[in-house]
CSV table of C-alpha atoms in Angstrom, one decimal:
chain,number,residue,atom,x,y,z
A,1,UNK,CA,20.3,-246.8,90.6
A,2,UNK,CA,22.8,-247.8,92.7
A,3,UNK,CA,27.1,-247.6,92.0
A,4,UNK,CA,29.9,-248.4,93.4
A,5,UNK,CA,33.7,-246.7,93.4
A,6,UNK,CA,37.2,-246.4,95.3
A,7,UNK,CA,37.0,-245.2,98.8
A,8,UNK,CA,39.9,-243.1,98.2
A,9,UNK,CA,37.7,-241.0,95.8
A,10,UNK,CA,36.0,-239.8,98.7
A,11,UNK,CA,37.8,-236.5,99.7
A,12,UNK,CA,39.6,-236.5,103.2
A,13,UNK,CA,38.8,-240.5,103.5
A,14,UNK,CA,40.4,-242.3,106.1
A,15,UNK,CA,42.7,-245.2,105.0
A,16,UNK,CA,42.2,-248.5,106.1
A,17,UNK,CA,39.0,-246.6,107.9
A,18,UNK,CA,39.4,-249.1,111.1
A,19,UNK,CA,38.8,-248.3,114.6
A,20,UNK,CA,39.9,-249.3,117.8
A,21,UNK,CA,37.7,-251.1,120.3
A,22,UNK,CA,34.6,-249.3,121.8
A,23,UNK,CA,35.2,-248.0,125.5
A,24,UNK,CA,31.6,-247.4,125.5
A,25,UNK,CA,28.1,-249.5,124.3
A,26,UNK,CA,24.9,-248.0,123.8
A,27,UNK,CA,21.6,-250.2,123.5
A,28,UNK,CA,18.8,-248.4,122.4
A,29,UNK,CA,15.5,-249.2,123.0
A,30,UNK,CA,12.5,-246.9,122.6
A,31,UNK,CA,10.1,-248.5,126.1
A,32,UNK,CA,6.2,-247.7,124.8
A,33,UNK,CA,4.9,-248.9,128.6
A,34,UNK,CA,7.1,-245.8,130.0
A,35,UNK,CA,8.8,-247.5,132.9
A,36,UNK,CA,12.3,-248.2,132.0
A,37,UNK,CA,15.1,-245.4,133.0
A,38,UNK,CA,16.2,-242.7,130.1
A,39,UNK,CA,19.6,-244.2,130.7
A,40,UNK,CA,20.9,-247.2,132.8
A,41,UNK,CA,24.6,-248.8,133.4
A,42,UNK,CA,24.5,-252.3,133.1
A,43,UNK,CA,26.4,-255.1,134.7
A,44,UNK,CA,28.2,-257.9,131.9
A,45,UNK,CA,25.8,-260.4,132.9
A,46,UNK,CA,22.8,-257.5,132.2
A,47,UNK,CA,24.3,-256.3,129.0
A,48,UNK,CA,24.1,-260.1,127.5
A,49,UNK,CA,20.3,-260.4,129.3
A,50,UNK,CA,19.1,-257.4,127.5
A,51,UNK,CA,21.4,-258.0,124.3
A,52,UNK,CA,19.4,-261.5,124.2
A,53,UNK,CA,16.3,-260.3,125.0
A,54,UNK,CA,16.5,-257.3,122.5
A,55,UNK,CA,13.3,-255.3,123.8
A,56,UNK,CA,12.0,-252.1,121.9
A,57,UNK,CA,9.0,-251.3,120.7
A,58,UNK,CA,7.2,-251.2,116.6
A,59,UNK,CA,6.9,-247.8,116.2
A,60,UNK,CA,4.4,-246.4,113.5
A,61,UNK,CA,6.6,-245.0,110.5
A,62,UNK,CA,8.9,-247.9,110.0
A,63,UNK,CA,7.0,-250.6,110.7
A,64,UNK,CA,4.1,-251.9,107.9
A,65,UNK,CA,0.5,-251.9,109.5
A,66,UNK,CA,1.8,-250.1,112.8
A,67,UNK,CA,-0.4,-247.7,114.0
A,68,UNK,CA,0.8,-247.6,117.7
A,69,UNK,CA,3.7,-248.7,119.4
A,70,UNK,CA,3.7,-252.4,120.3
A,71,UNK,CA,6.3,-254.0,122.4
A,72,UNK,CA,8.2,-256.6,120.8
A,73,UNK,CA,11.6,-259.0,121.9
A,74,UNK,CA,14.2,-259.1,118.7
A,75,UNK,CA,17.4,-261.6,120.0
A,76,UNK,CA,20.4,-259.3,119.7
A,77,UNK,CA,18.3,-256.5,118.3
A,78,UNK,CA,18.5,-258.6,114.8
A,79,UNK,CA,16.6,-262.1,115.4
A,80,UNK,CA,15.7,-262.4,111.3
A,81,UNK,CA,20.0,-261.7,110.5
A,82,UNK,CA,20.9,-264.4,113.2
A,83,UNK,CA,22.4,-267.6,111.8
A,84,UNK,CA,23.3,-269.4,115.1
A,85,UNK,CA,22.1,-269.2,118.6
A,86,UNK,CA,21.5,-265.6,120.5
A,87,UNK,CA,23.5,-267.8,123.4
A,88,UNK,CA,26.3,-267.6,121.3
A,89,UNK,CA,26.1,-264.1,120.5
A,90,UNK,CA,26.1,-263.5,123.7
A,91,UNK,CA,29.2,-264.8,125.0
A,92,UNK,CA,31.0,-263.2,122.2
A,93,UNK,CA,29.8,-260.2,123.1
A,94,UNK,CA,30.7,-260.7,127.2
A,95,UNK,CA,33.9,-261.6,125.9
A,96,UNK,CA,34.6,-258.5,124.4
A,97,UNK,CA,32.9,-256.4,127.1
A,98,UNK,CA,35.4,-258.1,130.0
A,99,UNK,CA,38.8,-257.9,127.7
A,100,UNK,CA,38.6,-254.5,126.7
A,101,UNK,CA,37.1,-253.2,129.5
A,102,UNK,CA,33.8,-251.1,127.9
A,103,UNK,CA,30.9,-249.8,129.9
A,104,UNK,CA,27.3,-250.7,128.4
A,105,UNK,CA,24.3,-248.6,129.2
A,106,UNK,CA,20.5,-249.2,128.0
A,107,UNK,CA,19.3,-245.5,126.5
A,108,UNK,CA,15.2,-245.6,126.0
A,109,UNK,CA,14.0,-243.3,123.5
A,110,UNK,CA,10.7,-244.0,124.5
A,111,UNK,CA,8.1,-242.9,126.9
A,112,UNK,CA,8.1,-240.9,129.9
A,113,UNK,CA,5.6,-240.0,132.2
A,114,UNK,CA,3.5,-242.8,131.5
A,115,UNK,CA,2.9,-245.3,128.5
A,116,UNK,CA,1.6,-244.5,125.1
A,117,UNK,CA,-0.9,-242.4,125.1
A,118,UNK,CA,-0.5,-241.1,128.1
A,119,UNK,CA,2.7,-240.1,128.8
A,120,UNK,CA,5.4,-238.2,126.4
A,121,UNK,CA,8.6,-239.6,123.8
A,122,UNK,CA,11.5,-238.4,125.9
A,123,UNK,CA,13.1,-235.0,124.3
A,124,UNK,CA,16.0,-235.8,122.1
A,125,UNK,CA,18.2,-233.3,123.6
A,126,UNK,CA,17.9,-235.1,126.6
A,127,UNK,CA,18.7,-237.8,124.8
A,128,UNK,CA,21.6,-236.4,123.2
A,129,UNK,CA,23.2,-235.2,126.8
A,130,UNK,CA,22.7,-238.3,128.1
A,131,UNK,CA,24.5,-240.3,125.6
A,132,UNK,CA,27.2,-237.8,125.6
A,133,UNK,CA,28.1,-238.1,129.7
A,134,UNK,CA,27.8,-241.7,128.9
A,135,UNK,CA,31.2,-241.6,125.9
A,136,UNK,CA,32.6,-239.0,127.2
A,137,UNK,CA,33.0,-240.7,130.9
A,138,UNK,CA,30.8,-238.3,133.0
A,139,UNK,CA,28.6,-240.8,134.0
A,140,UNK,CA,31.8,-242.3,136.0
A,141,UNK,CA,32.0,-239.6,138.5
A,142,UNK,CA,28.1,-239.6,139.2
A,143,UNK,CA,26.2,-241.9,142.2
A,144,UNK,CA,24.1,-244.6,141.0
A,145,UNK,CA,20.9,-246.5,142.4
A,146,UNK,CA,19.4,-249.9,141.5
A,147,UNK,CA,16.5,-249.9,139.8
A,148,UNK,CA,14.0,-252.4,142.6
A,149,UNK,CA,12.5,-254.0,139.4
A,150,UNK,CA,14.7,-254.3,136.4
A,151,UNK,CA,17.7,-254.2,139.0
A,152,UNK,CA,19.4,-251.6,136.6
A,153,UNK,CA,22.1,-248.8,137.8
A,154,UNK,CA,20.1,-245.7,137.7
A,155,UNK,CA,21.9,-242.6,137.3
A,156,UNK,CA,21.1,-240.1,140.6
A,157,UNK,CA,22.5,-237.4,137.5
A,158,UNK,CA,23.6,-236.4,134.7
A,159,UNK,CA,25.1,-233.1,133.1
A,160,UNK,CA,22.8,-231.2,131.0
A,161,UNK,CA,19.6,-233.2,132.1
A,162,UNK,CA,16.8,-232.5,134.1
A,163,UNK,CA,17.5,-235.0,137.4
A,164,UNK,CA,13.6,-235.4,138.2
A,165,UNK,CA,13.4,-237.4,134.4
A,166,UNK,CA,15.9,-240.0,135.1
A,167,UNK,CA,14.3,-242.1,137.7
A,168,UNK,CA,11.0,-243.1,135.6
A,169,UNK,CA,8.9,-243.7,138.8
A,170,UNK,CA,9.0,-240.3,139.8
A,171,UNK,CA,7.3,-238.5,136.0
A,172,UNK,CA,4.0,-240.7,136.7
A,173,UNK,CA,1.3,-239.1,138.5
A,174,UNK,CA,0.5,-242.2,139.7
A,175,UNK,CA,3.5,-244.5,141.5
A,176,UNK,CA,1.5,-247.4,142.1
A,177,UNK,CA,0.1,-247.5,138.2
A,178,UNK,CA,4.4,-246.8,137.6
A,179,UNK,CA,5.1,-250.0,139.5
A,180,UNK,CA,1.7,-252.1,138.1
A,181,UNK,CA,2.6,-251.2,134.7
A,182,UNK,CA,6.7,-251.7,135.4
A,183,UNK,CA,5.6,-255.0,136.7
A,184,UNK,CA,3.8,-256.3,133.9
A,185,UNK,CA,7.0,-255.3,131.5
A,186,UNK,CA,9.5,-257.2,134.1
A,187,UNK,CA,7.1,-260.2,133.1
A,188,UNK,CA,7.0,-260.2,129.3
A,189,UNK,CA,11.1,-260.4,130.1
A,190,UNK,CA,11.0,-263.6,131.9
A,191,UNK,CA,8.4,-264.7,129.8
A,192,UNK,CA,10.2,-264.2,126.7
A,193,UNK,CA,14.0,-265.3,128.1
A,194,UNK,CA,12.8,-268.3,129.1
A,195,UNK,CA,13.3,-269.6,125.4
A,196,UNK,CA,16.9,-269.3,126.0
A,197,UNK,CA,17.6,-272.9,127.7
A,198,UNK,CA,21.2,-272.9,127.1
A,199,UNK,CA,21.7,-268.8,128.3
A,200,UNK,CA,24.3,-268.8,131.6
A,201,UNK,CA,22.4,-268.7,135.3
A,202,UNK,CA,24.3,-265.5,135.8
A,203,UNK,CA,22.5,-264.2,132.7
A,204,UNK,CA,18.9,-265.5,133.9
A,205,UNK,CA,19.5,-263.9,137.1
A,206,UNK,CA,20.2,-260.6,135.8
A,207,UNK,CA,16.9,-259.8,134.3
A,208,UNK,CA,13.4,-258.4,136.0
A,209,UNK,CA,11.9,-259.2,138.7
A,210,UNK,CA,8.5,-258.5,139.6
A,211,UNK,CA,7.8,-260.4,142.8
């Protein structure tokens, strides 16, 4: 059963219920191969790349016939709602990022310490701390690294979180199988961007690189 009513019946409502303009974008992703960063800052021509690209994971639970996480690409994080080009979406989106002057970061919710199976889903109060530096401006006073693969800004800290978890490399036992398995992400990447024909070179040079 499903109604509908006023807004204003709603105690303490807010009227016209607008906001201003984000200062601060969040990506989500949940990485089931366990080698992208808890948190990155990304660059305008990265945000679009990884807006485009859309890259999470089918977790069991909300996905039919899902046992374990798969890896999948989903253009703007929506590909089935999309009526017109994730090209397009994508400049709208680096408009918006350059005018009003909003940092992007790419939070995974996924695994640490190795991929599925092996490794562990990255504590939500981590989580929670991280994505709190990021809105609150923390994150602007911190030092930053890139990332030698996914060329990502990687957080050297961040209030509240254990340091050691935010440079993924460093939770695997194993850094060679970190940088085998890292590798082999960076490719499904510039595998699956390589649809977008009409995307910016800027854009195409901001993703992966595994060479």
């Amino acid at each position: 059963t499903r109604v509908a009513y006023p807004v204003d019946y709603i105690p303490n409502c807010v009227i016209p219920g607008i906001g201003g303009h984000p200062k601060t974008v969040i990506f989500l992703t949940a990485d089931a191969f366990g080698v992208l960063p808890p948190i990155s800052k990304l660059t305008n021509s990265q945000a679009i790349y990884h807006f485009m690209s859309g890259y999470t994971s089918k977790v069991a639970g909300t996905e039919r016939g899902i046992t374990e996480p798969q890896a999948t690409f989903s253009s703007c994080f929506g590909q089935p709602f999309l009526p017109l080009s994730a090209a397009l979406y994508g400049e709208m989106l680096s408009q918006r990022i350059i005018k009003y002057g909003a940092d992007v970061y790419l939070v995974n919710t996924g695994w640490t310490g190795g991929p599925y199976g092996v490794g562990k889903r990255i504590e939500i109060q981590q989580t929670r701390a991280m994505v709190s530096a990021a809105l609150s401006g923390e994150l602007d006073q911190v030092k930053f690294h890139h990332h030698p693969i996914f060329k990502v800004l990687v957080p050297e800290s961040v209030p509240g979180v254990d340091s050691n978890i935010l440079d993924p490399q460093k939770t695997w036992s194993d850094p060679v199988a970190y940088e085998e398995q890292a590798k082999a992400l960076a490719k499904r990447f510039v595998q699956n961007f390589k649809k977008f024909h009409n995307a910016p070179d800027e854009v195409k040079d901001a993703g992966p690189s595994f060479e």
